[in-house]
Short mmCIF file of C-alpha atoms and ligand atoms in Angstrom, two decimals:
data_model
loop_
_atom_site.label_atom_id
_atom_site.label_comp_id
_atom_site.label_asym_id
_atom_site.label_seq_id
_atom_site.Cartn_x
_atom_site.Cartn_y
_atom_site.Cartn_z
CA MET A 3 -28.41 -4.22 0.57
CA SER A 4 -31.20 -6.76 0.07
CA ASN A 5 -30.72 -6.76 -3.72
CA MET A 6 -27.06 -7.71 -3.37
CA PRO A 7 -25.97 -11.29 -3.89
CA GLN A 8 -25.20 -12.93 -0.62
CA HIS A 9 -24.99 -16.18 1.19
CA ASN A 10 -27.65 -16.97 3.71
CA GLY A 11 -27.15 -17.71 7.36
CA LYS A 12 -25.01 -16.01 9.91
CA ASN A 13 -23.49 -18.24 12.50
CA GLY A 14 -21.37 -21.33 12.91
CA GLY A 15 -19.06 -21.87 9.90
CA ALA A 16 -18.32 -25.53 9.35
CA PRO A 17 -14.80 -26.41 8.25
CA ALA A 18 -14.63 -27.77 4.72
CA GLY A 19 -12.86 -31.00 3.85
CA GLY A 20 -9.89 -31.12 1.47
CA PRO A 21 -6.99 -28.68 1.09
CA ALA A 22 -7.37 -25.02 2.07
CA ILE A 23 -8.09 -22.54 -0.74
CA ALA A 24 -4.68 -20.93 -0.07
CA ALA A 25 -2.83 -24.19 -0.83
CA ALA A 26 -1.04 -23.43 -4.11
CA GLY A 27 -2.51 -26.49 -5.85
CA ARG A 28 -6.09 -25.69 -4.81
CA THR A 29 -5.74 -22.02 -5.86
CA LYS A 30 -4.52 -23.14 -9.30
CA GLU A 31 -7.35 -25.65 -9.57
CA ILE A 32 -10.02 -23.04 -8.71
CA ILE A 33 -8.55 -20.58 -11.21
CA ARG A 34 -8.40 -23.22 -13.94
CA LYS A 35 -11.88 -24.59 -13.22
CA HIS A 36 -13.47 -21.12 -13.57
CA GLY A 37 -11.17 -19.85 -16.35
CA PHE A 38 -10.27 -16.87 -14.16
CA THR A 39 -7.74 -14.30 -15.41
CA PHE A 40 -6.11 -11.79 -13.04
CA LYS A 41 -6.80 -8.07 -13.39
CA LYS A 42 -3.75 -6.09 -12.38
CA SER A 43 -5.85 -2.90 -12.36
CA LEU A 44 -7.87 -4.32 -9.44
CA GLY A 45 -4.77 -5.21 -7.41
CA GLN A 46 -5.42 -8.94 -7.70
CA ASN A 47 -2.62 -10.81 -5.94
CA PHE A 48 -4.01 -13.84 -4.15
CA LEU A 49 -2.43 -15.26 -0.97
CA ILE A 50 -1.08 -18.79 -1.18
CA ASP A 51 0.78 -18.96 2.14
CA GLY A 52 -1.01 -20.64 5.04
CA ASN A 53 1.54 -19.41 7.61
CA ILE A 54 0.79 -15.79 6.75
CA LEU A 55 -2.92 -16.52 7.02
CA ASP A 56 -2.29 -17.98 10.51
CA LYS A 57 -0.63 -14.71 11.55
CA ILE A 58 -3.45 -12.59 10.12
CA ILE A 59 -6.09 -14.67 11.88
CA ALA A 60 -4.18 -14.64 15.20
CA ALA A 61 -3.91 -10.84 15.01
CA ALA A 62 -7.61 -10.40 14.21
CA GLY A 63 -8.84 -11.45 17.70
CA LEU A 64 -11.94 -13.28 16.43
CA ASP A 65 -14.24 -15.84 18.02
CA GLY A 66 -17.71 -17.19 17.32
CA THR A 67 -19.39 -14.09 18.78
CA LYS A 68 -17.49 -11.66 16.52
CA GLY A 69 -17.96 -10.29 13.03
CA ALA A 70 -15.33 -9.90 10.32
CA LEU A 71 -15.52 -7.51 7.38
CA GLU A 72 -13.27 -8.54 4.52
CA ILE A 73 -12.50 -6.17 1.67
CA GLY A 74 -11.59 -7.92 -1.58
CA PRO A 75 -11.99 -11.66 -0.91
CA GLY A 76 -10.59 -12.72 -4.31
CA ILE A 77 -11.16 -16.48 -4.53
CA GLY A 78 -11.58 -16.78 -0.77
CA ALA A 79 -8.20 -17.80 0.73
CA LEU A 80 -8.67 -15.48 3.72
CA THR A 81 -12.48 -15.64 3.67
CA GLU A 82 -12.34 -19.36 4.36
CA ARG A 83 -10.16 -18.80 7.43
CA LEU A 84 -12.41 -15.98 8.63
CA ALA A 85 -15.44 -18.25 8.23
CA GLN A 86 -13.76 -20.74 10.56
CA ALA A 87 -12.73 -18.08 13.13
CA ALA A 88 -15.67 -15.63 13.27
CA GLY A 89 -19.44 -15.82 13.82
CA THR A 90 -20.38 -13.69 10.81
CA VAL A 91 -18.29 -12.77 7.78
CA VAL A 92 -19.13 -10.10 5.20
CA ALA A 93 -16.89 -10.07 2.13
CA LEU A 94 -17.13 -7.10 -0.28
CA GLU A 95 -15.76 -7.86 -3.75
CA ILE A 96 -15.74 -5.41 -6.68
CA ASP A 97 -15.05 -7.94 -9.47
CA ASN A 98 -18.32 -9.57 -10.58
CA ARG A 99 -16.38 -12.48 -12.16
CA LEU A 100 -15.35 -13.55 -8.65
CA ILE A 101 -18.88 -13.69 -7.21
CA PRO A 102 -19.90 -17.11 -8.65
CA ILE A 103 -16.46 -18.50 -7.73
CA LEU A 104 -16.86 -17.29 -4.14
CA GLU A 105 -20.40 -18.67 -3.97
CA ASP A 106 -19.04 -22.02 -5.11
CA VAL A 107 -16.02 -22.23 -2.77
CA MET A 108 -17.86 -20.73 0.22
CA SER A 109 -20.84 -23.09 -0.09
CA PRO A 110 -19.70 -25.20 2.92
CA TYR A 111 -19.87 -22.10 5.13
CA GLY A 112 -23.25 -20.81 6.24
CA ASN A 113 -21.85 -17.73 7.96
CA VAL A 114 -20.29 -15.99 4.93
CA ASN A 115 -22.09 -13.16 3.15
CA VAL A 116 -20.53 -12.35 -0.22
CA VAL A 117 -21.50 -8.89 -1.43
CA HIS A 118 -20.73 -7.57 -4.91
CA ALA A 119 -19.65 -4.00 -4.14
CA ASP A 120 -16.94 -1.38 -4.41
CA VAL A 121 -15.97 -0.69 -0.80
CA LEU A 122 -15.33 2.97 -1.58
CA LYS A 123 -18.92 3.40 -2.79
CA THR A 124 -20.51 1.31 -0.06
CA ASP A 125 -22.48 2.69 2.85
CA LEU A 126 -20.62 0.77 5.54
CA ARG A 127 -23.06 1.82 8.27
CA ARG A 128 -25.70 -0.14 6.32
CA VAL A 129 -23.39 -3.15 6.26
CA TRP A 130 -23.10 -2.92 10.05
CA ALA A 131 -26.86 -2.55 10.46
CA ASP A 132 -27.66 -5.38 8.03
CA TYR A 133 -25.09 -7.95 9.15
CA PHE A 134 -23.39 -7.04 12.42
CA ALA A 135 -26.32 -6.03 14.65
CA ASP A 136 -25.92 -9.13 16.84
CA VAL A 137 -22.13 -9.56 17.04
CA SER A 138 -20.01 -8.57 20.04
CA GLY A 139 -17.42 -6.68 17.96
CA VAL A 140 -16.12 -6.36 14.41
CA SER A 141 -12.63 -6.63 12.96
CA VAL A 142 -11.82 -5.52 9.44
CA VAL A 143 -9.46 -8.11 8.00
CA ALA A 144 -8.14 -7.88 4.46
CA ASN A 145 -5.39 -8.34 1.96
CA LEU A 146 -6.03 -4.93 0.45
CA PRO A 147 -5.83 -4.00 -3.23
CA TYR A 148 -2.71 -1.80 -3.15
CA TYR A 149 -3.96 0.79 -5.65
CA VAL A 150 -6.58 1.99 -3.13
CA THR A 151 -5.04 1.16 0.27
CA THR A 152 -4.99 4.70 1.67
CA PRO A 153 -8.53 5.71 0.60
CA ILE A 154 -9.90 2.45 2.06
CA VAL A 155 -8.09 2.85 5.40
CA MET A 156 -9.06 6.55 5.60
CA LYS A 157 -12.70 5.68 4.89
CA LEU A 158 -12.68 3.09 7.70
CA LEU A 159 -11.18 5.61 10.12
CA GLU A 160 -13.00 8.81 9.17
CA GLU A 161 -16.45 7.28 9.03
CA LYS A 162 -15.99 6.35 12.70
CA LEU A 163 -17.37 2.87 12.22
CA PRO A 164 -17.64 0.62 15.26
CA VAL A 165 -14.49 -1.33 14.41
CA ASP A 166 -12.36 -2.98 17.10
CA ARG A 167 -9.31 -3.43 14.94
CA ILE A 168 -8.15 -3.37 11.35
CA VAL A 169 -5.71 -6.09 10.30
CA VAL A 170 -4.54 -5.52 6.77
CA MET A 171 -1.93 -6.63 4.29
CA VAL A 172 -0.51 -3.55 2.59
CA GLN A 173 2.59 -2.53 0.70
CA LYS A 174 5.47 -2.69 3.20
CA GLU A 175 6.34 0.94 2.65
CA VAL A 176 2.75 1.98 3.48
CA ALA A 177 2.80 -0.12 6.69
CA GLU A 178 6.02 1.65 7.69
CA ARG A 179 4.44 5.05 7.05
CA MET A 180 1.38 4.14 9.12
CA ALA A 181 3.52 3.03 12.10
CA ALA A 182 6.25 5.71 11.80
CA LYS A 183 7.26 7.80 14.79
CA PRO A 184 8.22 11.49 14.46
CA GLY A 185 11.69 12.25 13.16
CA GLY A 186 12.06 10.04 10.12
CA LYS A 187 11.25 10.23 6.43
CA ASP A 188 8.33 7.79 6.77
CA TYR A 189 6.45 10.04 9.21
CA GLY A 190 3.78 12.15 7.55
CA SER A 191 0.07 12.93 7.38
CA LEU A 192 -0.83 9.22 6.97
CA SER A 193 1.07 8.35 10.20
CA ILE A 194 -0.76 11.13 12.01
CA ALA A 195 -4.22 10.19 10.70
CA VAL A 196 -3.71 6.50 11.57
CA GLN A 197 -2.19 7.17 15.00
CA TYR A 198 -4.84 9.75 15.89
CA TYR A 199 -7.47 6.98 15.75
CA CYS A 200 -5.46 3.78 16.33
CA GLU A 201 -2.41 2.11 17.81
CA PRO A 202 -0.42 0.54 14.97
CA GLU A 203 1.68 -2.64 15.26
CA LEU A 204 3.55 -4.42 12.49
CA VAL A 205 2.48 -8.08 12.52
CA ALA A 206 4.56 -9.65 9.73
CA SER A 207 6.75 -8.91 6.75
CA VAL A 208 5.54 -10.79 3.70
CA PRO A 209 7.70 -11.69 0.69
CA SER A 210 6.21 -11.39 -2.79
CA GLY A 211 6.36 -15.21 -3.20
CA ALA A 212 3.39 -15.52 -0.80
CA PHE A 213 1.06 -14.41 -3.63
CA VAL A 214 -0.01 -15.37 -7.13
CA PRO A 215 0.83 -13.50 -9.19
CA ALA A 216 3.79 -12.18 -7.16
CA PRO A 217 3.54 -8.38 -6.77
CA ASN A 218 6.67 -6.37 -7.52
CA VAL A 219 6.78 -4.82 -4.02
CA ASP A 220 7.27 -6.28 -0.55
CA SER A 221 4.24 -6.46 1.70
CA ALA A 222 3.49 -6.36 5.41
CA VAL A 223 0.59 -7.11 7.70
CA ILE A 224 -0.27 -4.29 10.09
CA ARG A 225 -2.74 -4.25 12.96
CA LEU A 226 -4.46 -0.98 13.82
CA THR A 227 -6.20 -1.24 17.19
CA LYS A 228 -8.87 1.43 17.53
CA ARG A 229 -8.32 3.72 20.50
CA ALA A 230 -11.22 4.27 22.92
CA ALA A 231 -10.75 8.00 22.25
CA PRO A 232 -8.47 9.81 19.76
CA ALA A 233 -4.83 10.15 20.84
CA VAL A 234 -5.21 13.92 21.25
CA SER A 235 -8.23 16.07 21.90
CA VAL A 236 -8.95 18.64 19.16
CA PRO A 237 -12.01 20.89 18.90
CA ASP A 238 -12.42 20.50 15.13
CA GLU A 239 -10.94 17.43 13.40
CA ASP A 240 -11.26 18.82 9.87
CA ARG A 241 -9.29 21.87 10.90
CA PHE A 242 -6.69 19.78 12.74
CA PHE A 243 -6.05 17.65 9.65
CA ARG A 244 -5.92 20.77 7.44
CA VAL A 245 -3.16 22.11 9.70
CA VAL A 246 -1.31 18.77 9.44
CA HIS A 247 -1.59 18.74 5.63
CA ALA A 248 -0.47 22.36 5.39
CA ALA A 249 2.53 21.68 7.65
CA PHE A 250 3.66 18.81 5.38
CA ALA A 251 2.90 20.63 2.09
CA GLN A 252 6.60 20.85 1.22
CA ARG A 253 8.58 18.49 3.40
CA ARG A 254 11.85 20.33 3.03
CA LYS A 255 10.41 23.67 4.15
CA THR A 256 10.24 24.71 7.79
CA ILE A 257 6.95 24.59 9.61
CA ALA A 258 6.81 28.41 9.69
CA ASN A 259 7.23 28.66 5.91
CA ASN A 260 4.66 25.95 5.13
CA LEU A 261 2.09 27.56 7.42
CA ALA A 262 2.81 31.07 6.10
CA ALA A 263 1.95 29.81 2.62
CA ILE A 264 -1.60 29.23 3.93
CA SER A 265 -2.17 31.98 6.48
CA GLY A 266 -0.61 34.70 4.35
CA LYS A 267 2.99 35.89 4.09
CA GLU A 268 2.09 39.14 5.87
CA ARG A 269 1.42 37.10 9.02
CA LYS A 270 4.79 35.28 8.96
CA ALA A 271 6.24 37.29 11.90
CA GLU A 272 3.11 36.71 13.97
CA LEU A 273 3.24 33.00 13.08
CA THR A 274 6.89 32.75 14.06
CA ALA A 275 6.15 34.36 17.44
CA LEU A 276 3.17 32.07 17.98
CA LEU A 277 5.26 28.96 17.30
CA ALA A 278 7.95 30.12 19.72
CA GLU A 279 5.31 30.86 22.35
CA ILE A 280 3.95 27.29 22.25
CA GLY A 281 7.43 25.81 22.43
CA ILE A 282 7.82 24.78 18.78
CA ALA A 283 10.93 26.21 17.15
CA PRO A 284 9.76 27.87 13.86
CA GLU A 285 12.67 26.36 11.94
CA ARG A 286 11.60 22.80 12.73
CA ARG A 287 10.10 20.64 9.99
CA ALA A 288 6.68 19.04 10.25
CA GLU A 289 8.19 15.53 10.31
CA THR A 290 9.63 16.24 13.78
CA LEU A 291 6.31 17.21 15.43
CA SER A 292 4.45 14.76 17.65
CA LEU A 293 0.65 14.45 17.62
CA GLU A 294 0.53 16.44 20.87
CA GLU A 295 2.55 19.25 19.26
CA PHE A 296 0.23 19.29 16.22
CA ALA A 297 -2.76 19.53 18.58
CA ARG A 298 -1.11 22.41 20.44
CA LEU A 299 -0.31 24.14 17.15
CA ASP A 300 -3.89 23.70 15.90
CA ALA A 301 -5.30 25.20 19.10
CA ALA A 302 -2.92 28.18 18.93
CA LEU A 303 -3.72 28.84 15.25
CA ALA A 304 -7.44 28.66 16.00
CA ALA A 305 -7.08 31.07 18.95
CA ALA A 306 -5.13 33.51 16.73
CA GLU A 307 -7.77 33.07 14.00
CA MET A 308 -5.15 32.01 11.49
CA LYS A 309 -6.32 30.28 8.35
CA ALA A 310 -5.67 26.56 8.01
N1 SAM B 424 -8.32 -11.68 -0.23
C1 SAM B 424 -7.77 -12.33 -1.40
C2 SAM B 424 -6.48 -13.04 -1.03
O1 SAM B 424 -5.89 -12.63 -0.02
O2 SAM B 424 -6.07 -13.93 -1.74
C3 SAM B 424 -7.55 -11.35 -2.56
C4 SAM B 424 -6.74 -10.12 -2.25
S1 SAM B 424 -6.33 -9.13 -3.65
C5 SAM B 424 -4.84 -8.35 -3.08
C6 SAM B 424 -7.44 -7.74 -3.59
C7 SAM B 424 -8.90 -8.04 -3.91
O3 SAM B 424 -9.65 -6.80 -3.78
C8 SAM B 424 -9.19 -8.53 -5.31
O4 SAM B 424 -10.06 -9.63 -5.24
C9 SAM B 424 -9.88 -7.34 -6.02
O5 SAM B 424 -10.78 -7.73 -7.05
C10 SAM B 424 -10.59 -6.69 -4.85
N2 SAM B 424 -10.87 -5.25 -4.99
C11 SAM B 424 -10.15 -4.32 -5.68
N3 SAM B 424 -10.69 -3.10 -5.54
C12 SAM B 424 -11.78 -3.24 -4.73
C13 SAM B 424 -12.77 -2.34 -4.24
N4 SAM B 424 -12.71 -1.04 -4.52
N5 SAM B 424 -13.78 -2.83 -3.48
C14 SAM B 424 -13.83 -4.16 -3.17
N6 SAM B 424 -12.93 -5.06 -3.62
C15 SAM B 424 -11.91 -4.61 -4.38
#
């Protein structure tokens, strides 16, 4: 990490004078000054709405003893607010053209560390060790690039990082899938993965006019509060999630048919009996099963030595 560009200093961000970076006029000025052009392929839609930033910051639960990890700072609209709210900020940005801009606009803040990196290729445990050793807790706070939302959120969850909460702007439809309860079309393996580790809450709906350029989808801010322990206890998480994926393989098929496709058609009768035995009607669809029912199903399949 030591060879990565960064700002020095850790604590005590001083507020800058003049308009906030998110003020539409200031954003335009920064973009013009540096001759910046947006890259759609990197999901670059910058926030220009201070009220939305207020809601994100309020949901993030920060204070001067806490750390904030931002993914994709852009030109720093959210970074600036994090610098004012947290003790230490680390901002990982993939686009090298934004690094000198961030160094310029973040110069009033001694507690911001700008790192040129692709979050998906970054050893986040190193980030924690290098920057967050002394903080009392860390929130991940970001306006995520939409083309990689799910891999980023899954990385944060599966790597079991010491995160208190994740407050992220995502495509509205993705926020709805993360927070969905069993029984609807939004409920699927993403809902189960998120809810296994976290409690989701929708914080705000965000219209496309809150960004430049305006994206062609609606957005939402969601808060994922990390649970002290996973929502259900499973002996082998990889296996549990394989069962979940198998159950949702073809949404219109029954749970018995989806599972038979994995464990072998010759075991369909055995599978049907097993489902009935654990109180799950074989003709149900995966989208109706709660986390507890998936955990029960996983345990029964493991006991019967069925493939998942
Ligand atoms: N935080 C800024 C804001 O709210 O105005 C910018 C948000 S913009 C939606 C997403 C940002 O993520 C862009 O700056 C983009 O360059 C950056 N980005 C895209 N892919 C990334 C990746 N894999 N790792 C780190 N940053 C990434």
